[in-house]
């Protein structure tokens, strides 16, 4: 199949200095800011783990930097969705996943679920 150059998407090459977020700085701020702005319940434990729940209670997000069982599985983020009419599902993100990527995942999840 041949396509004219005008129909092909432009190649986007971000400047090197714009790629800093592609590696984790081990900071939860992008996710916390997003979910706080959406009115989620946020609770911090004395161990510095943070648990967040959506206003309707259907989604849980855990930031688990000090949870031994999470570290044993090499994860630091846990997203658990409890659908009204379906099976519970979980997505976990490793210690090197940038918080901006987790925030993007959650933003897409929240946008989709609000339709």
mmCIF file of N, CA, C and O in Angstrom, residues 2 4 11 19 21-22 24 29-30 33-34 36 44-45 51 58 60 67 72 90 96 101 103-105 110:
data_model
loop_
_atom_site.group_PDB
_atom_site.id
_atom_site.type_symbol
_atom_site.label_atom_id
_atom_site.label_comp_id
_atom_site.label_asym_id
_atom_site.label_seq_id
_atom_site.Cartn_x
_atom_site.Cartn_y
_atom_site.Cartn_z
ATOM 1 N N UNK A 2 0.621 2.158 -0.852
ATOM 2 C CA UNK A 2 1.357 3.415 -0.907
ATOM 3 C C UNK A 2 0.469 4.537 -0.411
ATOM 4 O O UNK A 2 -0.718 4.570 -0.711
ATOM 5 N N UNK A 4 0.402 8.866 0.145
ATOM 6 C CA UNK A 4 1.128 10.098 -0.164
ATOM 7 C C UNK A 4 1.702 10.662 1.129
ATOM 8 O O UNK A 4 1.191 10.420 2.220
ATOM 9 N N UNK A 11 6.365 13.117 11.960
ATOM 10 C CA UNK A 11 7.202 12.506 12.986
ATOM 11 C C UNK A 11 7.516 13.571 14.024
ATOM 12 O O UNK A 11 7.974 14.658 13.688
ATOM 13 N N UNK A 19 12.675 15.135 27.630
ATOM 14 C CA UNK A 19 12.494 13.715 27.921
ATOM 15 C C UNK A 19 12.777 13.348 29.371
ATOM 16 O O UNK A 19 12.792 12.182 29.728
ATOM 17 N N UNK A 21 11.037 13.283 31.946
ATOM 18 C CA UNK A 21 9.987 12.539 32.629
ATOM 19 C C UNK A 21 9.951 11.065 32.228
ATOM 20 O O UNK A 21 9.238 10.274 32.835
ATOM 21 N N UNK A 22 10.723 10.671 31.232
ATOM 22 C CA UNK A 22 10.715 9.288 30.793
ATOM 23 C C UNK A 22 11.411 8.340 31.768
ATOM 24 O O UNK A 22 11.358 7.134 31.599
ATOM 25 N N UNK A 24 11.851 7.578 36.027
ATOM 26 C CA UNK A 24 11.180 7.879 37.285
ATOM 27 C C UNK A 24 12.061 8.692 38.224
ATOM 28 O O UNK A 24 13.253 8.448 38.354
ATOM 29 N N UNK A 29 3.918 12.975 43.119
ATOM 30 C CA UNK A 29 3.199 14.242 42.948
ATOM 31 C C UNK A 29 2.270 14.297 41.732
ATOM 32 O O UNK A 29 1.133 14.769 41.871
ATOM 33 N N UNK A 30 2.656 13.864 40.535
ATOM 34 C CA UNK A 30 1.731 13.969 39.404
ATOM 35 C C UNK A 30 0.415 13.222 39.626
ATOM 36 O O UNK A 30 -0.652 13.709 39.269
ATOM 37 N N UNK A 33 -1.573 15.043 42.624
ATOM 38 C CA UNK A 33 -2.178 16.291 42.160
ATOM 39 C C UNK A 33 -3.419 16.020 41.321
ATOM 40 O O UNK A 33 -4.451 16.673 41.479
ATOM 41 N N UNK A 34 -3.316 15.035 40.412
ATOM 42 C CA UNK A 34 -4.457 14.685 39.561
ATOM 43 C C UNK A 34 -5.642 14.222 40.391
ATOM 44 O O UNK A 34 -6.756 14.732 40.262
ATOM 45 N N UNK A 36 -6.222 14.383 43.685
ATOM 46 C CA UNK A 36 -6.708 15.393 44.631
ATOM 47 C C UNK A 36 -7.614 16.383 43.909
ATOM 48 O O UNK A 36 -8.681 16.730 44.417
ATOM 49 N N UNK A 44 -2.653 8.879 53.962
ATOM 50 C CA UNK A 44 -1.242 8.518 54.069
ATOM 51 C C UNK A 44 -1.027 7.710 55.338
ATOM 52 O O UNK A 44 -1.589 8.016 56.381
ATOM 53 N N UNK A 45 -0.193 6.677 55.240
ATOM 54 C CA UNK A 45 0.119 5.865 56.406
ATOM 55 C C UNK A 45 1.400 6.387 57.062
ATOM 56 O O UNK A 45 2.179 7.099 56.420
ATOM 57 N N UNK A 51 -2.840 5.817 50.035
ATOM 58 C CA UNK A 51 -3.984 5.090 49.492
ATOM 59 C C UNK A 51 -5.019 6.104 49.029
ATOM 60 O O UNK A 51 -5.368 7.027 49.772
ATOM 61 N N UNK A 58 -15.200 3.074 43.333
ATOM 62 C CA UNK A 58 -14.965 2.010 42.367
ATOM 63 C C UNK A 58 -13.522 1.812 41.945
ATOM 64 O O UNK A 58 -13.196 0.813 41.304
ATOM 65 N N UNK A 60 -9.359 2.107 43.342
ATOM 66 C CA UNK A 60 -8.362 2.299 44.392
ATOM 67 C C UNK A 60 -7.004 2.451 43.725
ATOM 68 O O UNK A 60 -6.675 1.734 42.777
ATOM 69 N N UNK A 67 5.974 -0.627 51.160
ATOM 70 C CA UNK A 67 5.221 -1.850 51.372
ATOM 71 C C UNK A 67 6.095 -3.044 50.982
ATOM 72 O O UNK A 67 6.420 -3.217 49.807
ATOM 73 N N UNK A 72 8.598 -6.763 46.995
ATOM 74 C CA UNK A 72 8.947 -8.138 46.634
ATOM 75 C C UNK A 72 8.513 -8.448 45.201
ATOM 76 O O UNK A 72 9.143 -9.254 44.519
ATOM 77 N N UNK A 90 -6.787 -5.487 38.111
ATOM 78 C CA UNK A 90 -5.679 -4.775 38.746
ATOM 79 C C UNK A 90 -4.616 -4.468 37.698
ATOM 80 O O UNK A 90 -4.330 -5.303 36.841
ATOM 81 N N UNK A 96 10.304 1.718 38.349
ATOM 82 C CA UNK A 96 10.929 2.618 37.385
ATOM 83 C C UNK A 96 9.918 3.276 36.445
ATOM 84 O O UNK A 96 10.311 3.978 35.519
ATOM 85 N N UNK A 101 3.512 8.808 33.771
ATOM 86 C CA UNK A 101 2.888 7.750 32.981
ATOM 87 C C UNK A 101 1.700 7.149 33.739
ATOM 88 O O UNK A 101 0.657 6.866 33.150
ATOM 89 N N UNK A 103 -0.069 8.755 35.986
ATOM 90 C CA UNK A 103 -1.092 9.805 35.954
ATOM 91 C C UNK A 103 -1.819 9.801 34.611
ATOM 92 O O UNK A 103 -3.043 9.959 34.556
ATOM 93 N N UNK A 104 -1.086 9.604 33.520
ATOM 94 C CA UNK A 104 -1.713 9.527 32.201
ATOM 95 C C UNK A 104 -2.653 8.343 32.089
ATOM 96 O O UNK A 104 -3.749 8.446 31.540
ATOM 97 N N UNK A 105 -2.238 7.197 32.618
ATOM 98 C CA UNK A 105 -3.091 6.011 32.631
ATOM 99 C C UNK A 105 -4.375 6.296 33.404
ATOM 100 O O UNK A 105 -5.478 6.000 32.944
ATOM 101 N N UNK A 110 -10.161 7.549 34.075
ATOM 102 C CA UNK A 110 -11.219 8.408 34.617
ATOM 103 C C UNK A 110 -12.043 9.015 33.501
ATOM 104 O O UNK A 110 -13.270 9.062 33.575
#
